[in-house]
CSV table of C-alpha atoms and ligand atoms in Angstrom, one decimal:
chain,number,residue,atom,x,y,z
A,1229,UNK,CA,-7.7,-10.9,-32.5
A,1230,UNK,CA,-11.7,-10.6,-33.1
A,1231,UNK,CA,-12.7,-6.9,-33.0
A,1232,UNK,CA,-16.0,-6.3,-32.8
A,1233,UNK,CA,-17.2,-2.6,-33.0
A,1234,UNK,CA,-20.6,-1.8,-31.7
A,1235,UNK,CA,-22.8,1.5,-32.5
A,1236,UNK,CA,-24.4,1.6,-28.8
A,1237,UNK,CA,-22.5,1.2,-25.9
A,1238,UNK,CA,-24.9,-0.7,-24.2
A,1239,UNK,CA,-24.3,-3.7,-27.1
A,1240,UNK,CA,-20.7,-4.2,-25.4
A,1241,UNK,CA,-22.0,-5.8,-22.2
A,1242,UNK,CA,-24.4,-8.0,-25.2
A,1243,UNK,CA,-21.9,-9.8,-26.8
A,1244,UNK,CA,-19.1,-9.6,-23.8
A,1245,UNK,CA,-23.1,-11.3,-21.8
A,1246,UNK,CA,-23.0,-13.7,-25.1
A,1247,UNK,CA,-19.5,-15.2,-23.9
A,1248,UNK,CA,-20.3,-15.8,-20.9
A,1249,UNK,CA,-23.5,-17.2,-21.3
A,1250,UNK,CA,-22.1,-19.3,-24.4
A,1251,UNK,CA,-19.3,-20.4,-21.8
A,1252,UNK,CA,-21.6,-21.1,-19.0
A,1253,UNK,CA,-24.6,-23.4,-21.2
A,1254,UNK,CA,-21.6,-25.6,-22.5
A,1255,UNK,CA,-19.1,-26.2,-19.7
A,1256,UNK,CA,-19.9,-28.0,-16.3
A,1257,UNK,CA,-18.0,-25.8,-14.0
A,1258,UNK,CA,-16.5,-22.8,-15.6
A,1259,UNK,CA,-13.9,-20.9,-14.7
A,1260,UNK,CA,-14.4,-16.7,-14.9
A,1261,UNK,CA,-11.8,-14.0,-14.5
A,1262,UNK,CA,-13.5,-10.8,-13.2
A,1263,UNK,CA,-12.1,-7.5,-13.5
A,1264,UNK,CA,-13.3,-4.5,-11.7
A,1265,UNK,CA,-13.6,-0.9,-12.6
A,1266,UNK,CA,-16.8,0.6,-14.9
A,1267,UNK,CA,-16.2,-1.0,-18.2
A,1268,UNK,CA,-17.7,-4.7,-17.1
A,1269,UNK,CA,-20.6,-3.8,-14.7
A,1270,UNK,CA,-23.0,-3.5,-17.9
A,1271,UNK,CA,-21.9,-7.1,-18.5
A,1272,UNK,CA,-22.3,-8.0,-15.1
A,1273,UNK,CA,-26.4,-7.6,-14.8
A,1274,UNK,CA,-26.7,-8.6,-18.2
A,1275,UNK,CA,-25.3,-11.8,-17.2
A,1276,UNK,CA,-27.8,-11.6,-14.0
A,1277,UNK,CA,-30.6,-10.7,-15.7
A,1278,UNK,CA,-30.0,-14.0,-18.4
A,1279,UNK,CA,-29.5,-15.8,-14.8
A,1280,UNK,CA,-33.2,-14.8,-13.7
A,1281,UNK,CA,-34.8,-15.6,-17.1
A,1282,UNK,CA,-33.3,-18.7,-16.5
A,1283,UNK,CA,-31.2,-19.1,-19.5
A,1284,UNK,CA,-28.3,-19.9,-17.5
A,1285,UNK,CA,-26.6,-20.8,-14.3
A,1286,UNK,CA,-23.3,-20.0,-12.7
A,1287,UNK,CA,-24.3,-21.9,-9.8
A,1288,UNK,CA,-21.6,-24.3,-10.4
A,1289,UNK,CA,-18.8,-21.7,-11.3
A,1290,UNK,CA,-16.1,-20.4,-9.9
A,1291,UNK,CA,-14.2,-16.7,-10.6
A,1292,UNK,CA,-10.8,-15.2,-9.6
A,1293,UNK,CA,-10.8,-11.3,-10.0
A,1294,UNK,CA,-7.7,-9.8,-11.2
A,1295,UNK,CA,-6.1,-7.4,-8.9
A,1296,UNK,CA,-6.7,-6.2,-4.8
A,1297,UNK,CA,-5.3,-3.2,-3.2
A,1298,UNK,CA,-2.7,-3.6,0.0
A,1299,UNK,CA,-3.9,-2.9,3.1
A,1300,UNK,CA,-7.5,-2.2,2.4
A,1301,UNK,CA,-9.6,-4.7,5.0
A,1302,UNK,CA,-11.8,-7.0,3.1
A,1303,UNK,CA,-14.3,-5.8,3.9
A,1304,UNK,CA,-13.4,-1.7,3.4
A,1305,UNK,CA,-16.4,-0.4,0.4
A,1306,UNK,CA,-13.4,0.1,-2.3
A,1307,UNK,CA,-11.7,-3.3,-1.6
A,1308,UNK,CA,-11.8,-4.7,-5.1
A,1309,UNK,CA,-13.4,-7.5,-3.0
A,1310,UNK,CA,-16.2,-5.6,-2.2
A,1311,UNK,CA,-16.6,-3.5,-5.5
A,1312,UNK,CA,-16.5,-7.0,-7.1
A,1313,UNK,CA,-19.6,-8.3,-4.8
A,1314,UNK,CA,-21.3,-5.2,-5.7
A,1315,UNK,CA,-21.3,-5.1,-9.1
A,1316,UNK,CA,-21.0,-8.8,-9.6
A,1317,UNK,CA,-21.3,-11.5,-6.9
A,1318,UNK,CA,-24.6,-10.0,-5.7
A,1319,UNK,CA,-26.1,-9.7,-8.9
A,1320,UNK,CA,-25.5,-13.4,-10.4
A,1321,UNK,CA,-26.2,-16.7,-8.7
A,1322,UNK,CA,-22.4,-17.8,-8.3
A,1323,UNK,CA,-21.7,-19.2,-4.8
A,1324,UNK,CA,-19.8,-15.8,-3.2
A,1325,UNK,CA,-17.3,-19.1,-1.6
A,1326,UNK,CA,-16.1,-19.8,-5.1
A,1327,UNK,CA,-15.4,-15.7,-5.6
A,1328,UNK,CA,-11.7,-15.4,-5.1
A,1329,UNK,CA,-8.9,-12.4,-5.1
A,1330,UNK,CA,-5.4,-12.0,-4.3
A,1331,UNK,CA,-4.7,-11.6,-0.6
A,1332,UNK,CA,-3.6,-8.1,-0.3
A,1333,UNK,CA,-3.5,-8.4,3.6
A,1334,UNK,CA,-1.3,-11.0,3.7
A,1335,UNK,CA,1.4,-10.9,6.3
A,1336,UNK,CA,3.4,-12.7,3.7
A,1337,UNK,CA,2.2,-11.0,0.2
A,1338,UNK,CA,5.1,-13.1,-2.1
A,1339,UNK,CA,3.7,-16.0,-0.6
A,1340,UNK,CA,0.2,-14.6,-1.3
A,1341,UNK,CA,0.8,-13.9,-4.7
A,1342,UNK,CA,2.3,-17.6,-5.6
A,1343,UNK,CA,-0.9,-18.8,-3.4
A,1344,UNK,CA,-2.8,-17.1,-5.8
A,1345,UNK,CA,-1.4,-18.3,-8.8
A,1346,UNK,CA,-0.9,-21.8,-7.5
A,1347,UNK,CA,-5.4,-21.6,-7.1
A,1348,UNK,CA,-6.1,-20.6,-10.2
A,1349,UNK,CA,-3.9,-23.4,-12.3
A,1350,UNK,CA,-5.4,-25.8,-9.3
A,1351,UNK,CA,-9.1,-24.9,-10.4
A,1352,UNK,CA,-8.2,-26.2,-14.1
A,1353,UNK,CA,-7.0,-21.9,-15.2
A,1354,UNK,CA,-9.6,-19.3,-16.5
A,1355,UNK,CA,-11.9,-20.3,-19.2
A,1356,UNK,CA,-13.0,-16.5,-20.0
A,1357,UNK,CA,-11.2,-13.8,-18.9
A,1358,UNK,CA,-13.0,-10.5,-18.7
A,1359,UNK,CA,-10.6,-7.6,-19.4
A,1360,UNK,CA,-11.0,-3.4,-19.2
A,1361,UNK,CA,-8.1,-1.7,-20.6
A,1362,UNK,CA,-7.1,2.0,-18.9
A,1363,UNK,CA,-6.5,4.6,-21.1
A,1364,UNK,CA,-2.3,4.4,-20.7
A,1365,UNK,CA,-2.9,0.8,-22.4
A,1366,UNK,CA,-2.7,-1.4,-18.7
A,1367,UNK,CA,-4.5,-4.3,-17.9
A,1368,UNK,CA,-5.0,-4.6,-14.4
A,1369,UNK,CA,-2.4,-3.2,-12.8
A,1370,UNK,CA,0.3,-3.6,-14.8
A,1371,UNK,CA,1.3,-0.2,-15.7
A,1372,UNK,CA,3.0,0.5,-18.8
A,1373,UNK,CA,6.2,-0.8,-18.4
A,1374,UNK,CA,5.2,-4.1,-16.4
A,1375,UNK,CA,6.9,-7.3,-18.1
A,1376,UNK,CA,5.1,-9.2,-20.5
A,1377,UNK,CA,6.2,-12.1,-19.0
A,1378,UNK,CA,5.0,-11.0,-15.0
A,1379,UNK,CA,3.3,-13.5,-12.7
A,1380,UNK,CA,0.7,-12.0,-9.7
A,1381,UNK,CA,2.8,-10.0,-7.6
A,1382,UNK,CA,3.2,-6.5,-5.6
A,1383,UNK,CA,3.2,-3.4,-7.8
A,1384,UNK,CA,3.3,0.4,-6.3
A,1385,UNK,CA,0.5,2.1,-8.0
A,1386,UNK,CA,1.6,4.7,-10.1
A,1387,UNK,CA,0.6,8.6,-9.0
A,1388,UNK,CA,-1.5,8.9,-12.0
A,1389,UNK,CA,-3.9,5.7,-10.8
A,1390,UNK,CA,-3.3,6.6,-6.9
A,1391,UNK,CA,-4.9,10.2,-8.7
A,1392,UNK,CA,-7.7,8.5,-10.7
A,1393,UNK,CA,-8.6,6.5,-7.9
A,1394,UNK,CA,-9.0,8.9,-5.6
A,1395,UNK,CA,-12.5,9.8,-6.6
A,1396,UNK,CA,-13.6,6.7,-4.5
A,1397,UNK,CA,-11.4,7.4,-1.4
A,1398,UNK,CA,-13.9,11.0,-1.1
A,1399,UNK,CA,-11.1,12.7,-2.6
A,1400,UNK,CA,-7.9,11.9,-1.0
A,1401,UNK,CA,-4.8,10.9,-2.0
A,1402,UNK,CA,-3.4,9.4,0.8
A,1403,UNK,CA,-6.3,7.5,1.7
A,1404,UNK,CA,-5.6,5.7,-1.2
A,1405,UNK,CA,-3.6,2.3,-1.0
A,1406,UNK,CA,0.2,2.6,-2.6
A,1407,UNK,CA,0.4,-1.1,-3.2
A,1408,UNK,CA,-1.6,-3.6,-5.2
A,1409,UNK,CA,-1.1,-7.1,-5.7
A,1410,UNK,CA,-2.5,-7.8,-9.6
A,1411,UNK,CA,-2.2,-10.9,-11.9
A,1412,UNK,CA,0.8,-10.3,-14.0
A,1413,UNK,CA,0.6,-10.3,-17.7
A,1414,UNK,CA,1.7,-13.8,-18.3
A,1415,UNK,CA,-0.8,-15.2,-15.9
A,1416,UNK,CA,-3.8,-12.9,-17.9
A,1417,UNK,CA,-2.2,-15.0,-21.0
A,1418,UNK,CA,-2.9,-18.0,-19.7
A,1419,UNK,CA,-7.2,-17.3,-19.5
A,1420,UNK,CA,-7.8,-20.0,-22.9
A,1421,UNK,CA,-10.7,-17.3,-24.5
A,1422,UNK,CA,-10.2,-13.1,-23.3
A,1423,UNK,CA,-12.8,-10.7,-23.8
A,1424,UNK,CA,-11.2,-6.9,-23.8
A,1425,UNK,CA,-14.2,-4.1,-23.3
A,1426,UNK,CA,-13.6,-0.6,-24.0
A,1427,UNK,CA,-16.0,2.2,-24.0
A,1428,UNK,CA,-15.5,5.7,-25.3
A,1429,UNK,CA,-13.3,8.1,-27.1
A,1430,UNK,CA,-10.8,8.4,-23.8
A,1431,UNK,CA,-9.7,4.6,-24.6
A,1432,UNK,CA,-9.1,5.2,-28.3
A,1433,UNK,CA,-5.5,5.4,-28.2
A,1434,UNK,CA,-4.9,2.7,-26.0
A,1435,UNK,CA,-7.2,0.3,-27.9
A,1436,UNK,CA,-5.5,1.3,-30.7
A,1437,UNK,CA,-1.9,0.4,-29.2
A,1438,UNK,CA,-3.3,-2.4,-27.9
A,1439,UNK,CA,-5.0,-4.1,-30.8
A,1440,UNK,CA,-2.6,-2.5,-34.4
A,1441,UNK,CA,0.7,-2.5,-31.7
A,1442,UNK,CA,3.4,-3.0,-31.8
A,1443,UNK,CA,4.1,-4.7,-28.7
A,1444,UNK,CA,5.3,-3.0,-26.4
A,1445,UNK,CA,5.7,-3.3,-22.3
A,1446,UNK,CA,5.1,0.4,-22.6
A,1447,UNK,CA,1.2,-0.7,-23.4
A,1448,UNK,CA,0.8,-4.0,-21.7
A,1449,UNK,CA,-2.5,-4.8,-23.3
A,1450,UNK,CA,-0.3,-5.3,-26.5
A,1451,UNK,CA,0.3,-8.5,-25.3
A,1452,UNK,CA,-2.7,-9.7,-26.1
A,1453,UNK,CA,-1.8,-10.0,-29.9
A,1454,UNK,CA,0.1,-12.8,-28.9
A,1455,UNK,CA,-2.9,-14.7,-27.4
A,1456,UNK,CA,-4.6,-17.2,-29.8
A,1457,UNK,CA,-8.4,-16.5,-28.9
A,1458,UNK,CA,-9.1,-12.5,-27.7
A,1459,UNK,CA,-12.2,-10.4,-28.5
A,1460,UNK,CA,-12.0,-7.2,-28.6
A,1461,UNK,CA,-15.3,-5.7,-27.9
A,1462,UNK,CA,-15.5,-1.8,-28.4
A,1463,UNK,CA,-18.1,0.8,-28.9
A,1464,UNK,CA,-17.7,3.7,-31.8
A,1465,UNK,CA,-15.3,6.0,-29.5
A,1466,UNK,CA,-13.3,3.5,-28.2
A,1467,UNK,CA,-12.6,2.2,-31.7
A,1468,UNK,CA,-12.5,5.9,-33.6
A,1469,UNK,CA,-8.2,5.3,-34.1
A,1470,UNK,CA,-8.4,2.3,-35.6
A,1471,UNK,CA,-6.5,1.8,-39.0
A,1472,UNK,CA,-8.4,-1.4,-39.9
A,1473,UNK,CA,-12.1,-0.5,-38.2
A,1474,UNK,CA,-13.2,-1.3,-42.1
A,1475,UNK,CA,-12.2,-4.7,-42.0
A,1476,UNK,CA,-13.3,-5.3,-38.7
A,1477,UNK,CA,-16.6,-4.5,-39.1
A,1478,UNK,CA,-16.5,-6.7,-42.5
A,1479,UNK,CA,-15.6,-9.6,-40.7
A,1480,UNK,CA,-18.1,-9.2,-38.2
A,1481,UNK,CA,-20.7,-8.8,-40.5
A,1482,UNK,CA,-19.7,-11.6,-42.6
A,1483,UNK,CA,-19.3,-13.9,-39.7
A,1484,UNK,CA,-20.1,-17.3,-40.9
A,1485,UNK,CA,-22.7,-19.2,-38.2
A,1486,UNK,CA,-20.7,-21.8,-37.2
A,1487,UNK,CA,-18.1,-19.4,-35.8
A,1488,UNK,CA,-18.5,-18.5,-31.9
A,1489,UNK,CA,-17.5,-15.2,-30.0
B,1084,PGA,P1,-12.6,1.3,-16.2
B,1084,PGA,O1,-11.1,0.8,-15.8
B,1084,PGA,O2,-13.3,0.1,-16.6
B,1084,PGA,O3,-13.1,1.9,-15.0
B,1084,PGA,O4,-12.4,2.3,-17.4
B,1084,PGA,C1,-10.4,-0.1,-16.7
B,1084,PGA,C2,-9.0,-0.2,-16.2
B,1084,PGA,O5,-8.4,0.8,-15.7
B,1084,PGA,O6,-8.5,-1.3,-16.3
């Protein structure tokens, strides 16, 4: 794993803006993974901003977000579909067509999920996965626990999430979807380059978990030791329990040219 440890916060959505724009000026049709939450929106209109200077396009891209809530219309304002057109689709030039999520109102959702799986290894798999971590060490929603080896598939949101979550569902529980259809940790694996972002002190442990292990199912984003090209992008809180934050940063600095994110 690359870490790279960052003394502003706003420098994690520059270098996680650097992949993608590296990824976009040297492939014809790239292939993004998109995850939602607070982390990545920083990254997202940095990449639209680079779009309307005109350094780069993702005209010609396509992007498969990581997780959808059960039952939640399309079109409902905390669909993951809509929070992803909010703080992504509508800020960068990708045709919204080529912006695709698990079917979480599927009258079949198994068949959904192995839809969904089938379409991303049909579009060529993700080039660049972007990846938030929550502070009990999932990615998407696979809760600690989840197999390392899980495909997409239908996961009951634990009470703690459903909890979280219900900040955007004007405070109540129940108005908050129990199910979730998510990519499973085996199919995150499969993204060829992953770029983790963490933010702040709350994520410390899990970063921590995640990036010095072991692995574990009890931290999912553990896995990710086990994948050949991750950076880890982190500001100063989100890296503040790291053993090796030293070396990091000396291999960062020392970073011969040649050597991309
Ligand atoms: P956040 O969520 O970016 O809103 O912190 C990350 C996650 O829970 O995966």
């Amino acid at each position: 794993m690359e870490v790279i440890i960052v003394e502003q916060p706003g420098d994690v959505a520059v270098h996680a803006a650097d992949a993608i724009e590296d990824l976009a000026t040297s492939h014809p049709a790239p292939v993004l993974g998109l995850a939602t939450g607070s982390t990545p929106r920083a990254t997202y209109e940095e990449t639209g901003r680079r779009i309307a200077a005109g350094r780069m396009t993702l005209a010609r891209a396509r992007a498969f977000m990581l997780d959808e809530y059960v039952g939640l219309p399309p079109h409902h304002p905390q669909s993951y579909r809509s929070v992803i057109d909010a703080i992504f689709t509508t800020k960068v030039d990708i045709d919204p067509a080529n912006v695709a999520g698990p079917d979480g109102n599927a009258s079949d959702v198994l068949a959904a999920c192995a839809a969904y799986e089938r379409a991303i290894a049909e579009a060529g798999g993700i080039d660049l996965q972007i990846l938030g971590i929550g502070g009990d060490g999932h990615i998407a929603f696979n809760e600690p626990g989840s197999s390392l080896a899980s495909a997409t598939r239908i996961k009951t949101l634990i009470r703690a999430t459903r909890q979280d979550n219900a900040r955007f569902f004007e405070g109540v529980l129940d108005a908050v979807p129990s199910h979730c259809l998510t990519q499973g940790v085996a199919t995150i694996l499969r993204a060829r380059h992953i770029v983790l972002l963490a933010l702040g002190e709350p994520k410390a442990e899990a970063v921590r978990h995640a990036v010095e292990g072991p692995v574990s199912a009890m931290c999912p984003a553990s896995a990710l030791q086990l994948h050949p090209h991750v950076t880890v992008i982190l500001d100063e809180g989100a890296a503040s329990r790291l053993e090796m934050a030293a070396y990091y940063r000396e291999v960062w600095e020392n970073k011969p040219p040649w050597q991309r994110l």
